mmCIF file of C-alpha atoms in Angstrom:
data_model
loop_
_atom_site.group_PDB
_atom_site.id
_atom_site.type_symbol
_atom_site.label_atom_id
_atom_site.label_comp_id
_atom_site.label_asym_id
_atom_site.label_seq_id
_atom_site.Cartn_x
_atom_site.Cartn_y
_atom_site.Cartn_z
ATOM 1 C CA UNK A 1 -1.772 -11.162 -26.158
ATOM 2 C CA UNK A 2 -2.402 -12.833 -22.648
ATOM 3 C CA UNK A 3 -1.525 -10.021 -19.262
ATOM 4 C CA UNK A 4 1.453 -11.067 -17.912
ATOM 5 C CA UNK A 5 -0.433 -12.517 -14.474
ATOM 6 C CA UNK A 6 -2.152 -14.837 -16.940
ATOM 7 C CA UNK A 7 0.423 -16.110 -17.663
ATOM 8 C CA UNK A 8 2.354 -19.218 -16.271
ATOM 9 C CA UNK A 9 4.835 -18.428 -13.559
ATOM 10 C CA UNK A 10 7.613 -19.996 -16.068
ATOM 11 C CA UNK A 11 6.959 -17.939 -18.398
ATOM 12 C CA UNK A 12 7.021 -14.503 -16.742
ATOM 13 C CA UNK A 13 10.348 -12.556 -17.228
ATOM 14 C CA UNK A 14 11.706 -11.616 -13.252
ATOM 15 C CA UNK A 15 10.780 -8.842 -11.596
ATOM 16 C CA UNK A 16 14.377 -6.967 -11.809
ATOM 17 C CA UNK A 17 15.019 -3.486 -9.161
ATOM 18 C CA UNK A 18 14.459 -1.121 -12.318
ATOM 19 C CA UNK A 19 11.233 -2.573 -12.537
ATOM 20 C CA UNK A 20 9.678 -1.446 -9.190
ATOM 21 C CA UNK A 21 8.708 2.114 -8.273
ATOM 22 C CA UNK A 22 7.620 3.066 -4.419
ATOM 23 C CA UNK A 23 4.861 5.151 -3.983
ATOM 24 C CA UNK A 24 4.895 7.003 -0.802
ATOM 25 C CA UNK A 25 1.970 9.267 0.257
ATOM 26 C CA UNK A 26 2.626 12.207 2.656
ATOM 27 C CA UNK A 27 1.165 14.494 3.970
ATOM 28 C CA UNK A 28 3.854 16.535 6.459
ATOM 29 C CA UNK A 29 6.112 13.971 6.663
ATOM 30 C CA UNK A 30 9.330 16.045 6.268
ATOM 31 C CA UNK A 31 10.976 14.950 9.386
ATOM 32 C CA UNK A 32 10.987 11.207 8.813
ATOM 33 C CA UNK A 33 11.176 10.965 5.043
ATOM 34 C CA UNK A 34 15.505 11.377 4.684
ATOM 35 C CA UNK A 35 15.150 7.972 7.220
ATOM 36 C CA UNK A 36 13.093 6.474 4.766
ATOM 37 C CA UNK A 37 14.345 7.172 1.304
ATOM 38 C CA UNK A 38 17.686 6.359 2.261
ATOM 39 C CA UNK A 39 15.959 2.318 3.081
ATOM 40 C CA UNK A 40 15.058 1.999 -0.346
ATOM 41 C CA UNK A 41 16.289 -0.812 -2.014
ATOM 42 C CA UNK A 42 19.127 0.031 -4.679
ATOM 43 C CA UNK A 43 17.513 0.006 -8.460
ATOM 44 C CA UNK A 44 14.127 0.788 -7.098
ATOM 45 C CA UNK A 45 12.663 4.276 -8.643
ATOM 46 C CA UNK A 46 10.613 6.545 -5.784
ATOM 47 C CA UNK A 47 7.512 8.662 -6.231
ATOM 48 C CA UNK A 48 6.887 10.658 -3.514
ATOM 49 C CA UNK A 49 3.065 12.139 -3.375
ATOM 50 C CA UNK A 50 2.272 15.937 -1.515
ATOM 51 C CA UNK A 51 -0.930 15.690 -0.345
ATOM 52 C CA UNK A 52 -1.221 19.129 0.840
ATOM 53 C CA UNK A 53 1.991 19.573 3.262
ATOM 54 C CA UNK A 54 2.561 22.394 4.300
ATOM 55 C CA UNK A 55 5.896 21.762 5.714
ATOM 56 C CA UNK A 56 8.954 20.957 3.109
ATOM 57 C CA UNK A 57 7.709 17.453 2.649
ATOM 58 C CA UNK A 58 8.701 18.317 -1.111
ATOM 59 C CA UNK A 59 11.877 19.828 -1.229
ATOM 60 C CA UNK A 60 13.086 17.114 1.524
ATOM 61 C CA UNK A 61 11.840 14.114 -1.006
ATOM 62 C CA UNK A 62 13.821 15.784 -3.841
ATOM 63 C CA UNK A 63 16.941 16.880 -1.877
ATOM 64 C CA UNK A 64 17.183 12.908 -1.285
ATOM 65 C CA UNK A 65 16.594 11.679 -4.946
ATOM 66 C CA UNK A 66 13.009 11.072 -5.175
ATOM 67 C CA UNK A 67 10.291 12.491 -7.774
ATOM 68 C CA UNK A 68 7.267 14.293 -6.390
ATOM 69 C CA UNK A 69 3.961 14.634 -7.629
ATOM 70 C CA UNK A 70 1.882 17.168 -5.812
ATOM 71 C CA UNK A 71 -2.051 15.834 -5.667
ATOM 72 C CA UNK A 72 -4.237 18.724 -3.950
ATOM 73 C CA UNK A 73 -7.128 16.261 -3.505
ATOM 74 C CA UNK A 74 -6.814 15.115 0.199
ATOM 75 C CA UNK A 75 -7.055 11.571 0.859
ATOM 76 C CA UNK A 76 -4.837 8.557 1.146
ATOM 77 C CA UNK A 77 -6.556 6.620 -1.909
ATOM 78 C CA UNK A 78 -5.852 10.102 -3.756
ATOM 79 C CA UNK A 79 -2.187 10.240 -3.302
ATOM 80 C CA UNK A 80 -1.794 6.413 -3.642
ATOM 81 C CA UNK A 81 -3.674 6.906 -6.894
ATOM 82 C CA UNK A 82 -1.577 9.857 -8.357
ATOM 83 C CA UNK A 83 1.659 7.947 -7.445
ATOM 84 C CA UNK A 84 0.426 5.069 -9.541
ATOM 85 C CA UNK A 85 -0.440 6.851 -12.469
ATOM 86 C CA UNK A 86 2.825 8.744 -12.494
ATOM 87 C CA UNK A 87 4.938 5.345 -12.088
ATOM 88 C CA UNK A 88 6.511 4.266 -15.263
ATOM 89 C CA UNK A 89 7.423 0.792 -13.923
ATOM 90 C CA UNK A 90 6.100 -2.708 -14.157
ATOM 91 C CA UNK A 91 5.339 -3.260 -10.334
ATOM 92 C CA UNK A 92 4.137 -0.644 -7.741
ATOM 93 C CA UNK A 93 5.412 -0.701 -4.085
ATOM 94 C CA UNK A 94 3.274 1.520 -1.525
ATOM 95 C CA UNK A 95 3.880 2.225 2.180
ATOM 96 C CA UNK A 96 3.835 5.155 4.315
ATOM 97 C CA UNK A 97 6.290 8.091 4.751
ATOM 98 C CA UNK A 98 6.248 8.058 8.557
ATOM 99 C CA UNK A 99 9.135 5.831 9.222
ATOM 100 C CA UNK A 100 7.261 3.148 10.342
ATOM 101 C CA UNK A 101 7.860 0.507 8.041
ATOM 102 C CA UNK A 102 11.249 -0.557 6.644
ATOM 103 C CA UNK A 103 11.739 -0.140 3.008
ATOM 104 C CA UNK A 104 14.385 -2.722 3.030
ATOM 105 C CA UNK A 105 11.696 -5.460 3.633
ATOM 106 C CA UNK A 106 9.786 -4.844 -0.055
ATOM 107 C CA UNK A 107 11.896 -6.750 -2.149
ATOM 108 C CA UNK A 108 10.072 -9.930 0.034
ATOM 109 C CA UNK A 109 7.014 -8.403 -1.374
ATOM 110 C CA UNK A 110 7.929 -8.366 -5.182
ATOM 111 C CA UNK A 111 9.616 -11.598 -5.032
ATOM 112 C CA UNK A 112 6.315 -13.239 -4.199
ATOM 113 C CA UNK A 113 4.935 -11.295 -7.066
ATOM 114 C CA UNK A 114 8.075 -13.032 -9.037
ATOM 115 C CA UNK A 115 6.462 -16.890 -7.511
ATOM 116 C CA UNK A 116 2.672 -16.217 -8.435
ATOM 117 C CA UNK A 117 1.209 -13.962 -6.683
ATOM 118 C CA UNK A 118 -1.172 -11.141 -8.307
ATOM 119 C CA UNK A 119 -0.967 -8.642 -4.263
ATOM 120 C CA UNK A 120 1.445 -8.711 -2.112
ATOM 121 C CA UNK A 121 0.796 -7.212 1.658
ATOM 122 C CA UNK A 122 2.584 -6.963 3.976
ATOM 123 C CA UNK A 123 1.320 -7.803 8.329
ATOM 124 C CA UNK A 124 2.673 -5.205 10.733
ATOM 125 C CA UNK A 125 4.642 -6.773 13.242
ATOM 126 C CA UNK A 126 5.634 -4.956 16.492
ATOM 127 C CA UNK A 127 3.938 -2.254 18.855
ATOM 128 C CA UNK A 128 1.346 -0.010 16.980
ATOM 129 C CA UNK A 129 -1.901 1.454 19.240
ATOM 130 C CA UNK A 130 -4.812 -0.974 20.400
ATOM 131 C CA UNK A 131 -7.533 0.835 18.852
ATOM 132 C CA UNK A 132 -6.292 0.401 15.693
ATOM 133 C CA UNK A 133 -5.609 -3.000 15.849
ATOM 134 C CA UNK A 134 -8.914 -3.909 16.793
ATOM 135 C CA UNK A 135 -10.557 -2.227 13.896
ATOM 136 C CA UNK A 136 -8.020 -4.111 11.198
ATOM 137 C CA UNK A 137 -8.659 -7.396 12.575
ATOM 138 C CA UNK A 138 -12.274 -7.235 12.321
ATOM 139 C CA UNK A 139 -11.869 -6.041 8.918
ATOM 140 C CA UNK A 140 -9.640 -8.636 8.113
ATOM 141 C CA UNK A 141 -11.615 -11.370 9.685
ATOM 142 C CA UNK A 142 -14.321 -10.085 7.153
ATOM 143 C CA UNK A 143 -12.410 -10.296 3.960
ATOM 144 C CA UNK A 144 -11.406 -13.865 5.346
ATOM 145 C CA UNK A 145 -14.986 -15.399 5.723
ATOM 146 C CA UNK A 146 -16.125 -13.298 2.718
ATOM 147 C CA UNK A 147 -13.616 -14.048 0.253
ATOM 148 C CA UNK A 148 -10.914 -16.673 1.449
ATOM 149 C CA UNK A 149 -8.135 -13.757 1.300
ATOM 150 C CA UNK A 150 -5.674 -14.759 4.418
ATOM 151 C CA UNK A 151 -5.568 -11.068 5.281
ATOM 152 C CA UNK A 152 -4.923 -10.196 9.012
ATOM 153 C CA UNK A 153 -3.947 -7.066 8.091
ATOM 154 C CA UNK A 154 -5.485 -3.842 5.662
ATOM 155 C CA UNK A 155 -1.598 -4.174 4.080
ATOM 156 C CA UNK A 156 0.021 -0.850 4.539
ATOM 157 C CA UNK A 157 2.503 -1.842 2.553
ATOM 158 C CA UNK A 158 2.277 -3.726 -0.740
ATOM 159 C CA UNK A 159 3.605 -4.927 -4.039
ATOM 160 C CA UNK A 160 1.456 -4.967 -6.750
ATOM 161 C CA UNK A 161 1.734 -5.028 -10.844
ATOM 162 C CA UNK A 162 0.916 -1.828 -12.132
ATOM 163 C CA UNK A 163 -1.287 -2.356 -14.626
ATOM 164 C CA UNK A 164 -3.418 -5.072 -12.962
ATOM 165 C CA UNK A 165 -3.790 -2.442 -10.018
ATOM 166 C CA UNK A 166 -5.003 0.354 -12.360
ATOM 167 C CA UNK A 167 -7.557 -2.704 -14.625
ATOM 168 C CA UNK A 168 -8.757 -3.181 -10.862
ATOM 169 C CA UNK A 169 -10.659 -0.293 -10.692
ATOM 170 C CA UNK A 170 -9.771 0.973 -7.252
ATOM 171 C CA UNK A 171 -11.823 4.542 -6.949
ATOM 172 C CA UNK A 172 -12.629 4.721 -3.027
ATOM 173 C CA UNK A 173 -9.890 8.270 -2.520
ATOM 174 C CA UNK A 174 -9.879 8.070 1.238
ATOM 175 C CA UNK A 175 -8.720 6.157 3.780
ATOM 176 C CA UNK A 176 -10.891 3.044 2.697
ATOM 177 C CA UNK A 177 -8.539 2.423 -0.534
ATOM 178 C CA UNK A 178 -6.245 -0.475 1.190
ATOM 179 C CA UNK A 179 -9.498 -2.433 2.005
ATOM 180 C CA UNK A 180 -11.644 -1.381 -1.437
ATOM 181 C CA UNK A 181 -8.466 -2.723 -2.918
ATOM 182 C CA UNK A 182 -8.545 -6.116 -1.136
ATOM 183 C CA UNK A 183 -12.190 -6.485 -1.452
ATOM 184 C CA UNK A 184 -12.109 -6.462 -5.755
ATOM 185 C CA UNK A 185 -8.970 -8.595 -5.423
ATOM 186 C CA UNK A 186 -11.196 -10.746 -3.537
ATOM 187 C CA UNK A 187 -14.021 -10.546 -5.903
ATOM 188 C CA UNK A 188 -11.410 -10.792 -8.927
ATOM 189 C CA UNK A 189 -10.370 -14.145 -7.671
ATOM 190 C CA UNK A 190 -6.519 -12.901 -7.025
ATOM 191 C CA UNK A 191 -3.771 -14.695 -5.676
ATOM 192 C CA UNK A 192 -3.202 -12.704 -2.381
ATOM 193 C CA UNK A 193 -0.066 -12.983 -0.192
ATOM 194 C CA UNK A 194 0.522 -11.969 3.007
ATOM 195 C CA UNK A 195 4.062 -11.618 4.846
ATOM 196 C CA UNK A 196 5.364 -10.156 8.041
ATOM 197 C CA UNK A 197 6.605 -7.127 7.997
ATOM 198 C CA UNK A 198 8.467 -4.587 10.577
ATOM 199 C CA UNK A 199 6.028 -2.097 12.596
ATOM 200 C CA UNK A 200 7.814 0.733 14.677
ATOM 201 C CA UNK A 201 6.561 4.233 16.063
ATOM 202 C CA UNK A 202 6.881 6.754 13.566
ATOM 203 C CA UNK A 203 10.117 8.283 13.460
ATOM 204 C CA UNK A 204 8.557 12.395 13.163
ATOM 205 C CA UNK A 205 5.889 13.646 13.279
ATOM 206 C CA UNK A 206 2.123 12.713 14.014
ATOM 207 C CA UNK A 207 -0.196 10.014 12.428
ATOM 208 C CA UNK A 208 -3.113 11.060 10.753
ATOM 209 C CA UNK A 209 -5.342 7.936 11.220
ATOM 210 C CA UNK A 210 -3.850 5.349 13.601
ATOM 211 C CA UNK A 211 -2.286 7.716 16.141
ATOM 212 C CA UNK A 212 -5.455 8.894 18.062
ATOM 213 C CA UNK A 213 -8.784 7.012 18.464
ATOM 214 C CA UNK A 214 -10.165 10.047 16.677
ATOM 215 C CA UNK A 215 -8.088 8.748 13.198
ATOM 216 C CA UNK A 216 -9.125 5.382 13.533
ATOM 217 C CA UNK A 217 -12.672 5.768 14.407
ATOM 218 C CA UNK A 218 -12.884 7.903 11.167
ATOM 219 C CA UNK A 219 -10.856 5.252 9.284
ATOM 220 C CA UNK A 220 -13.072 2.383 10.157
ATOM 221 C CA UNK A 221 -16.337 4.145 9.510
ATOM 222 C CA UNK A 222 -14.589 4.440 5.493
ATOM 223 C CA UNK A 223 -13.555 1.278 6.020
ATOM 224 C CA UNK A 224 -16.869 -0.281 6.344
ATOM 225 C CA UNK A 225 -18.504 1.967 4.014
ATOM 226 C CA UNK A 226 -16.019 -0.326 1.227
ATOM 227 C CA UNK A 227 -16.989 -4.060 2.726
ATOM 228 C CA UNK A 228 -20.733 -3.484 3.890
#
């Protein structure tokens, strides 16, 4: 029996909203979280992943409807992982809990999922801090002349098909899973997408990676540790 991204775009059944589930990793991310799980599309199931908060990150995601899996290994690839494995659904939305990206923008995402495409990411658009722009677009002008992905962005947010994601083999557990992600995408000869999404501060709370030069500068160094 052929995977359902082998086969032709005709014949895939549509993506419908029970199909989706959002992962969201946090980590402390009680403040902004009632913003953002109140932006997710109607239909669409929520997973909401604890990496080791130790404000009510938890109780706040299930006061507002969502499940939550608790994943004591720190890392973002860790708590992206775990959110995966416990989605039931089809098709896996991430992004993060911090407020700054709009829920309301990822049924864009699956629909070009629903036209073709195997990843879906989305390009921040808006005000986010210099140093951390620098380091994704010299990233993503790697992936471009390396593998032909039209990537201007590491994708912190994204649509993807569950079980292609988990066949993909993604194992980096830190902050270098977006880009280990793209890379075997790139090396599995995916269909990548890339559309513009919203980018806004955070709306509580303080980043762990692209908020201080400190974040970043740790980020990058995983980061390049993935494309060599």
């Amino acid at each position: 029996m052929p995977r359902r991204r082998d086969l032709p775009v005709s014949e895939r059944a549509p993506i419908s909203p029970r199909d989706v589930t959002v992962v969201i990793p946090c980590m402390n991310e009680a403040g902004s979280l009632p913003g953002v799980l109140a932006a997710v599309p109607p239909g669409y199931r929520t997973v909401v992943v604890d990496n080791n908060s130790t404000d009510d990150t938890a109780a706040v995601a299930v006061a507002h409807g969502a499940s939550v899996v608790r994943e004591p290994v720190p890392g973002y690839g860790s708590a992206v992982h775990a959110g995966v494995l416990a989605a039931q659904t089809m098709v896996v939305c991430v992004l993060d809990g911090d407020g700054s990206m709009d829920p309301g923008e990822l049924p864009r995402l699956v629909a070009a999922l629903d036209s073709g495409a195997d990843l879906a990411v989305g390009r921040r658009r808006g005000t986010w801090p210099l140093h951390s722009r620098i380091g994704n677009a010299v990233l993503a002008a790697r992936l471009r002349r390396r593998y032909g992905l039209p990537i201007h962005d590491l994708g912190a947010m994204r649509a993807v098909r569950r079980q292609d994601l988990l066949d993909l083999g993604v194992d980096n557990r830190r902050s270098g899973y977006p880009l280990q992600l793209l890379v075997l995408a790139g090396r599995a000869h995916w269909r990548v997408v890339e559309q513009d999404v919203t980018y806004r501060p955070r709306t509580a709370g303080t980043s762990k990676v692209s908020g201080s030069l400190k974040g970043t500068v740790v980020a990058v160094h995983d980061f390049w540790k993935v494309i060599g």
